[in-house]
Short mmCIF file of N, CA and C in Angstrom, two decimals:
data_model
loop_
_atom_site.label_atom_id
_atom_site.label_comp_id
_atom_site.label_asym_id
_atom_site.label_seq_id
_atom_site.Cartn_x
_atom_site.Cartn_y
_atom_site.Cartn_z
N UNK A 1 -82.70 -47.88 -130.68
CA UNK A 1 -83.51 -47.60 -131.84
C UNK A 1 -84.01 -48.92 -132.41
N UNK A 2 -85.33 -48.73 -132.77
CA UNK A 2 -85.43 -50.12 -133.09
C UNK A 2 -86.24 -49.77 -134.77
N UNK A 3 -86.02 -50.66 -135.59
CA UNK A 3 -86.54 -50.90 -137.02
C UNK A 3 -87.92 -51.15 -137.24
N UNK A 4 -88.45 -50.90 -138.44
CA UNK A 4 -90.11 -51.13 -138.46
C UNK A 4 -90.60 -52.86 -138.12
N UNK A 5 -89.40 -53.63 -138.01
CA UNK A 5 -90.10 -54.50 -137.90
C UNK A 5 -90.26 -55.19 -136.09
N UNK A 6 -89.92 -54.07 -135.41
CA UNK A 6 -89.54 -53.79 -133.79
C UNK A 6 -88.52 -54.12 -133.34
N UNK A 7 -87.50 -54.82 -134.12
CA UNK A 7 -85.96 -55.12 -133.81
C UNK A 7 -85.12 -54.28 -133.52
N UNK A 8 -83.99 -54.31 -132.78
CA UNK A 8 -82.23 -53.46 -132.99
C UNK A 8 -81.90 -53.20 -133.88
N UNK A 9 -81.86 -52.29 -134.20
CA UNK A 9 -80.72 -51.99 -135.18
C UNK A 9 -79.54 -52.38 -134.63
N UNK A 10 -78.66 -53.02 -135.82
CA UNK A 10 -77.26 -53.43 -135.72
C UNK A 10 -76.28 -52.36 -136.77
N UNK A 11 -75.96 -51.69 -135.69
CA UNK A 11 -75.08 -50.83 -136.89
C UNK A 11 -73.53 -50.86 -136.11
N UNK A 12 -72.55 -51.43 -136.67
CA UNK A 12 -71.26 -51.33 -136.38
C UNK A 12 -70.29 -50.02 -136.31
N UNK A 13 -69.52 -49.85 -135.97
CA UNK A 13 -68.62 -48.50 -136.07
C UNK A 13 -68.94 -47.31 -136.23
N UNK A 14 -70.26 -46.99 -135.38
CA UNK A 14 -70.52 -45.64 -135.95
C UNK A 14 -70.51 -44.86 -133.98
N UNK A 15 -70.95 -43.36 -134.04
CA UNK A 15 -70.95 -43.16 -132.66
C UNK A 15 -72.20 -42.78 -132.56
N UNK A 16 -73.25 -43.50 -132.54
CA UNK A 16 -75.05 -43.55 -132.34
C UNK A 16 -75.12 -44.52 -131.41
N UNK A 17 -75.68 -44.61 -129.73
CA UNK A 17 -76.33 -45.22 -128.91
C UNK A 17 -77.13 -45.86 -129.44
N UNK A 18 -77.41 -47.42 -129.24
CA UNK A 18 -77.86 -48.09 -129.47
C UNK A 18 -79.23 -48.27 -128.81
N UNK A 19 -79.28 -47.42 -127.76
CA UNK A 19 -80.35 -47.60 -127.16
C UNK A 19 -81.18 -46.31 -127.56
N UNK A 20 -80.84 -44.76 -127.15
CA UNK A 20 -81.72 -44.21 -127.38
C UNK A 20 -81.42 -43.41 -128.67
N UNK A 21 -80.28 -43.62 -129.48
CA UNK A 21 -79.89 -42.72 -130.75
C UNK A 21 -79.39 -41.43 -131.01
N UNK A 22 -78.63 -41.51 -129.02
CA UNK A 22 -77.96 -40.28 -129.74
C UNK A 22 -76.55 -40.29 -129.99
N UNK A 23 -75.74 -39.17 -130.51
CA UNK A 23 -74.60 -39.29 -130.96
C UNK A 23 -73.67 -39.33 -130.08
N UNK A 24 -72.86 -39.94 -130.10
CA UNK A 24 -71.85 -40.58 -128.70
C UNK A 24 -70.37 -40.07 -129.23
N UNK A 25 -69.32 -39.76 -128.32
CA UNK A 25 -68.53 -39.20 -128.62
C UNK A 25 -67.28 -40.74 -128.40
N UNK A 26 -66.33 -40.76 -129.17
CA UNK A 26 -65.77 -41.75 -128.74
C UNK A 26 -64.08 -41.49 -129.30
N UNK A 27 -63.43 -41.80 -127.99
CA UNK A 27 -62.06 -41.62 -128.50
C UNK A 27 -61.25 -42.07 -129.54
N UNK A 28 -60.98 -41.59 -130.98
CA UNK A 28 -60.58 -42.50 -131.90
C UNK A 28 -59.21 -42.99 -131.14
N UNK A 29 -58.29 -42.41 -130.47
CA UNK A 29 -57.21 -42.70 -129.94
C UNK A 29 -57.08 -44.20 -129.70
N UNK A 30 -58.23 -44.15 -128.42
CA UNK A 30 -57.69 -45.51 -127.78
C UNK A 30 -58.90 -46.64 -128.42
N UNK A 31 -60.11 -46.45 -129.90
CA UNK A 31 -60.72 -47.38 -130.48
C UNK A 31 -59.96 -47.92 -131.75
N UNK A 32 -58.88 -47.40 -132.20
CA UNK A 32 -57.87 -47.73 -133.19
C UNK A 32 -56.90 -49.30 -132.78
N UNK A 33 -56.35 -50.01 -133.41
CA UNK A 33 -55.70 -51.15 -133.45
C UNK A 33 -54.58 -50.43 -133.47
N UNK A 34 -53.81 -50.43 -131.97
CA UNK A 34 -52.35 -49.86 -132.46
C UNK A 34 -51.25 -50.95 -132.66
N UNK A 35 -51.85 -52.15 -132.80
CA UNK A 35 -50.33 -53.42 -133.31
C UNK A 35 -50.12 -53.22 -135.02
N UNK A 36 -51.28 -52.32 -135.49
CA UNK A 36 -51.06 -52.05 -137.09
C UNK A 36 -49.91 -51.31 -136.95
N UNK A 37 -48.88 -51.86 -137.84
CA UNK A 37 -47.84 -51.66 -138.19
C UNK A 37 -46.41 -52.27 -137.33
N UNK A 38 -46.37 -53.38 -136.82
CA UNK A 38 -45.36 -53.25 -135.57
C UNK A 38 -44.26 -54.01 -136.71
N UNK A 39 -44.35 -54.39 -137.58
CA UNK A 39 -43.36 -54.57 -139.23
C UNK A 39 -42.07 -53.28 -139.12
N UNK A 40 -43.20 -52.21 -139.07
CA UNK A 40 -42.10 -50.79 -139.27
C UNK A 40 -40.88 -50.33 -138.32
N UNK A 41 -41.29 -50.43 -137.05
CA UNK A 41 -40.67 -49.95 -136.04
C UNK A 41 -39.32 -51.40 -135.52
N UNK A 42 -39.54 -52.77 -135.84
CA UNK A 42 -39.06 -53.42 -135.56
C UNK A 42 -37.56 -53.62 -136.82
N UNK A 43 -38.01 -53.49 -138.33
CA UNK A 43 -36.89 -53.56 -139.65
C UNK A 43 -35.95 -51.94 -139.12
N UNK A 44 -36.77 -51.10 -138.61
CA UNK A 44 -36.21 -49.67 -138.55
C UNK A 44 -35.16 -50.25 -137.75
N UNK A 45 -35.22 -50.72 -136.55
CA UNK A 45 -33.98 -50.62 -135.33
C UNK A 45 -33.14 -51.39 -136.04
N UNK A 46 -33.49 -52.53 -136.59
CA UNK A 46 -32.74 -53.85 -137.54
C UNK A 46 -31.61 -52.64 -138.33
N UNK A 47 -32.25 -51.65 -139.02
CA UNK A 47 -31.63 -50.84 -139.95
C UNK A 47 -30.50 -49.85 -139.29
N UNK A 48 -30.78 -49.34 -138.12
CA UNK A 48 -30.00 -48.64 -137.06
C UNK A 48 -28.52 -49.18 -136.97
N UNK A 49 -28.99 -50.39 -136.13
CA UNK A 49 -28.16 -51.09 -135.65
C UNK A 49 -26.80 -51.49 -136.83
N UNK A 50 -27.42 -51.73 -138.41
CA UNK A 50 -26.99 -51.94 -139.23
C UNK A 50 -26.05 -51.15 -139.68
N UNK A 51 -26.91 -49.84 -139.75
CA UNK A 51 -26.15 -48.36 -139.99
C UNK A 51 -24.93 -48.15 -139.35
N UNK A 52 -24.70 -48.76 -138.08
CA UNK A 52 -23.09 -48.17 -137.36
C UNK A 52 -22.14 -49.45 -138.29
N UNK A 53 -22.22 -50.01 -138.46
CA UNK A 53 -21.32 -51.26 -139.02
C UNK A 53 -21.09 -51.09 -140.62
N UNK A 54 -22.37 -51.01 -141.08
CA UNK A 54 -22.16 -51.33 -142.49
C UNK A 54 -22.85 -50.78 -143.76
N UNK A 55 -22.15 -49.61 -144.22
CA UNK A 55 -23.47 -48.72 -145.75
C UNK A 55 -24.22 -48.00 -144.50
N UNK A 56 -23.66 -46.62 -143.80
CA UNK A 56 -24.29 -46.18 -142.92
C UNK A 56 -25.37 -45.31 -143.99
N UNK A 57 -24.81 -44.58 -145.27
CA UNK A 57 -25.85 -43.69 -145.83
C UNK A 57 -27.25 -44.94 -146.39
N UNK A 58 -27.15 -45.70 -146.66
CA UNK A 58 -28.06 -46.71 -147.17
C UNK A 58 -29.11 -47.12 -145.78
N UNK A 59 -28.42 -47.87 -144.91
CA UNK A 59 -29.23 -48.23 -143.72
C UNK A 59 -29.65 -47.30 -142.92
N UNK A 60 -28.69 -46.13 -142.79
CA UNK A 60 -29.54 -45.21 -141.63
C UNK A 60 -30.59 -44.26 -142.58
N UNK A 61 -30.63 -44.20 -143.75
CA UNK A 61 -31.81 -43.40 -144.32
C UNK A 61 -32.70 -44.51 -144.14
N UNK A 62 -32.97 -46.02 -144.58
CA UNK A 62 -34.07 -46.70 -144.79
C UNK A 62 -34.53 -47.12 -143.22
N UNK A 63 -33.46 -46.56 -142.08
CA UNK A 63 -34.06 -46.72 -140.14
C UNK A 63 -35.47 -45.45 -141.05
N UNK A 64 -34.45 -44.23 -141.18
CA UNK A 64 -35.25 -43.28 -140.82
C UNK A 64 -36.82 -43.25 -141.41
N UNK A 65 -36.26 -43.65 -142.55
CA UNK A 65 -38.36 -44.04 -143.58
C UNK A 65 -38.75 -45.34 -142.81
N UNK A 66 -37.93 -45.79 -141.95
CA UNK A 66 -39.43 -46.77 -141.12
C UNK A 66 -39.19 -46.11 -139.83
N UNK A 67 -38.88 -45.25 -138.94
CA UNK A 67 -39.44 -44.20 -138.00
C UNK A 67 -40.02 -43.65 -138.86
N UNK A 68 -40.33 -42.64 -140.06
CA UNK A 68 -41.02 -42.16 -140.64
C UNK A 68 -42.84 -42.99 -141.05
N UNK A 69 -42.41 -44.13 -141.47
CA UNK A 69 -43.91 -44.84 -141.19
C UNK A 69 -44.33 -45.22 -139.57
N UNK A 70 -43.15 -45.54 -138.72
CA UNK A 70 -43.82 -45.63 -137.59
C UNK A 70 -44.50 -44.61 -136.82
N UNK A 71 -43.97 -43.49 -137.40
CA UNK A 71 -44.79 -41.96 -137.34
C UNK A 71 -46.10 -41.79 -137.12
N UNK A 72 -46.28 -42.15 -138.51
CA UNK A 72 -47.89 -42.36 -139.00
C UNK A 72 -48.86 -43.67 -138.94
N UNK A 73 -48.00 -45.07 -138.50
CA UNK A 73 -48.92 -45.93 -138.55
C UNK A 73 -48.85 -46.59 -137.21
N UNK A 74 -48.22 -46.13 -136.25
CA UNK A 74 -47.97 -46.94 -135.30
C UNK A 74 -48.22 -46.19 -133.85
N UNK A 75 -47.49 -45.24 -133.79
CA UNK A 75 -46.85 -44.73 -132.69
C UNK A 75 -46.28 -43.05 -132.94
N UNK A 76 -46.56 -41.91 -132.36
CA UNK A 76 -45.69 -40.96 -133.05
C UNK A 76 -44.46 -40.76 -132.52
N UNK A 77 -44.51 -40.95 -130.98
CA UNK A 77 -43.33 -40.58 -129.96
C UNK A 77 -42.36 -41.77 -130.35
N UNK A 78 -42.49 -43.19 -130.85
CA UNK A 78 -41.46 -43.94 -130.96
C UNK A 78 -41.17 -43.77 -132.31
N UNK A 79 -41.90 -43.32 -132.95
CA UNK A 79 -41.63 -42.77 -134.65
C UNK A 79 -40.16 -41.70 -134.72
N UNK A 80 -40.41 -41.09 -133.60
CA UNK A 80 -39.77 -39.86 -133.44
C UNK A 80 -38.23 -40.07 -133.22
N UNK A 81 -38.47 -41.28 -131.81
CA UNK A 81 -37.38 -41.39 -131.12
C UNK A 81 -36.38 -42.17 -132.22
N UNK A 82 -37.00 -43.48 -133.41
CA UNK A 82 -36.76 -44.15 -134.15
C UNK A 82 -35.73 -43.05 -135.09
N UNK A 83 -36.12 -41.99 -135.39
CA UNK A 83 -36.31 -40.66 -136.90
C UNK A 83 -34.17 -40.44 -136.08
N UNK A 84 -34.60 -40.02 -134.80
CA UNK A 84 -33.33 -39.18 -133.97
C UNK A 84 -32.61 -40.35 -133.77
N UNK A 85 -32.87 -41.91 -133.67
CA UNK A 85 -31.57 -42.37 -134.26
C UNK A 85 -31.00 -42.81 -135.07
N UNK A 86 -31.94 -42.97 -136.44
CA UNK A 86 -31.60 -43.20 -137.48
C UNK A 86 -30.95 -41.88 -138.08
N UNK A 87 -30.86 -40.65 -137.78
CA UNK A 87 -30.52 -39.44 -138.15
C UNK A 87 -28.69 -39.82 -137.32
N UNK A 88 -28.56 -40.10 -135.92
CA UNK A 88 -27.48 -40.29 -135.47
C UNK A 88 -26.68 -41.72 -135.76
N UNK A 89 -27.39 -42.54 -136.14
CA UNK A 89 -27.01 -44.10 -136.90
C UNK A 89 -25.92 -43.74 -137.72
N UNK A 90 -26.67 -42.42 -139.11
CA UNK A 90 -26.46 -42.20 -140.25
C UNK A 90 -24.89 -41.82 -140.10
N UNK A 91 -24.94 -40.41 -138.84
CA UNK A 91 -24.43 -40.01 -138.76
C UNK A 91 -22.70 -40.57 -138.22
N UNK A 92 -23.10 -41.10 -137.14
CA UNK A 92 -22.34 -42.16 -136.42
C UNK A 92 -21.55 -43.03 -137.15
N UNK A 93 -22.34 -44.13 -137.88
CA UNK A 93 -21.97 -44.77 -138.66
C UNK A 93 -20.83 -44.40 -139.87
N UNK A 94 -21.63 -43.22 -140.24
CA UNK A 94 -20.51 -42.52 -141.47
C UNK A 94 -19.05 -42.33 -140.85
N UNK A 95 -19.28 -41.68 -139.57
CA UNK A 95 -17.39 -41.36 -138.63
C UNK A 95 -16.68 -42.10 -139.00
N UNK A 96 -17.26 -43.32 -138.66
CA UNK A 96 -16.40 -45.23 -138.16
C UNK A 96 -16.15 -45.27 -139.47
N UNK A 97 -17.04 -45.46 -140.26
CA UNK A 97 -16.51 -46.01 -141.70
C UNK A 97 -15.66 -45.31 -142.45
N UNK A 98 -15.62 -44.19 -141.93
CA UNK A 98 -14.54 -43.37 -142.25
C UNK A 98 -13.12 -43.25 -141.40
N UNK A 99 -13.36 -43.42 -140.34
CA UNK A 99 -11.97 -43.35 -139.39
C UNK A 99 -11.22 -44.73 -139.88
N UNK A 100 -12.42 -45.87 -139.74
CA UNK A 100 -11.44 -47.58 -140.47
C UNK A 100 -11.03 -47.42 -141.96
N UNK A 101 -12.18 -47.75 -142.47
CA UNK A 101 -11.50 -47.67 -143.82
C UNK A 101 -11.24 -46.53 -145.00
N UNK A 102 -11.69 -45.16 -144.44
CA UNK A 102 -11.04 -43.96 -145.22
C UNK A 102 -12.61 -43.92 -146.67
N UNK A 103 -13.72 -44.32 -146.26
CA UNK A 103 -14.26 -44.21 -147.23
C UNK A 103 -15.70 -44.24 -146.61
N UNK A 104 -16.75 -43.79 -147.00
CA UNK A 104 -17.95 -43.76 -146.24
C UNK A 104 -19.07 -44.88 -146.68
N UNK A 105 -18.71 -45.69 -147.54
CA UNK A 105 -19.04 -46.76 -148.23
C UNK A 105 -18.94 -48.15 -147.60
N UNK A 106 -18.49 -48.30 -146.13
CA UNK A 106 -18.14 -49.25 -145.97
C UNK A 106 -18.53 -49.80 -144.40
#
């Protein structure tokens, strides 16, 4: 497409052919930045790992709200996988701290 003054149009991010103007279909999937967010999924496992040792109700809920953002900003299937072990972190974690020191606090 060209402008009244016989130039290109320069139009960024849209799905219009540049050449003859028509509407182009384009995968948002794979035109998205998927390193947005790799913050979430990396503090989450940090939090997991945390959860079997130490304050399992504290660390394995805050795994699970970053599988929960890695959900939505990253990834869904590692969001997921993140969610099922911060759910078993929680869980896990609570046993131990209870079989050692008789209290789930610890």
């Amino acid at each position: 497409m060209n402008n009244s003054q016989g130039g290109p149009f320069e139009v960024a991010g849209t799905n219009i052919c540049q050449n003859c103007g028509k509407l182009t279909l384009i995968n948002e999937e794979h035109s998205s930045n998927k390193k947005v967010g790799i913050y979430y999924p990396l503090v989450g496992w940090m939090f997991f790992f945390i959860s079997l040792v130490f304050i399992p109700l504290l660390f394995g809920a805050l795994a699970f709200c970053m599988g929960l953002l890695t959900y939505f900003e990253r990834n869904k299937v590692h969001g997921v996988i993140l969610m099922c072990f911060a759910a078993a972190g929680l869980i896990l974690g609570s046993m131990i701290s209870f079989m050692v020191a008789g209290t789930m606090f610890i």
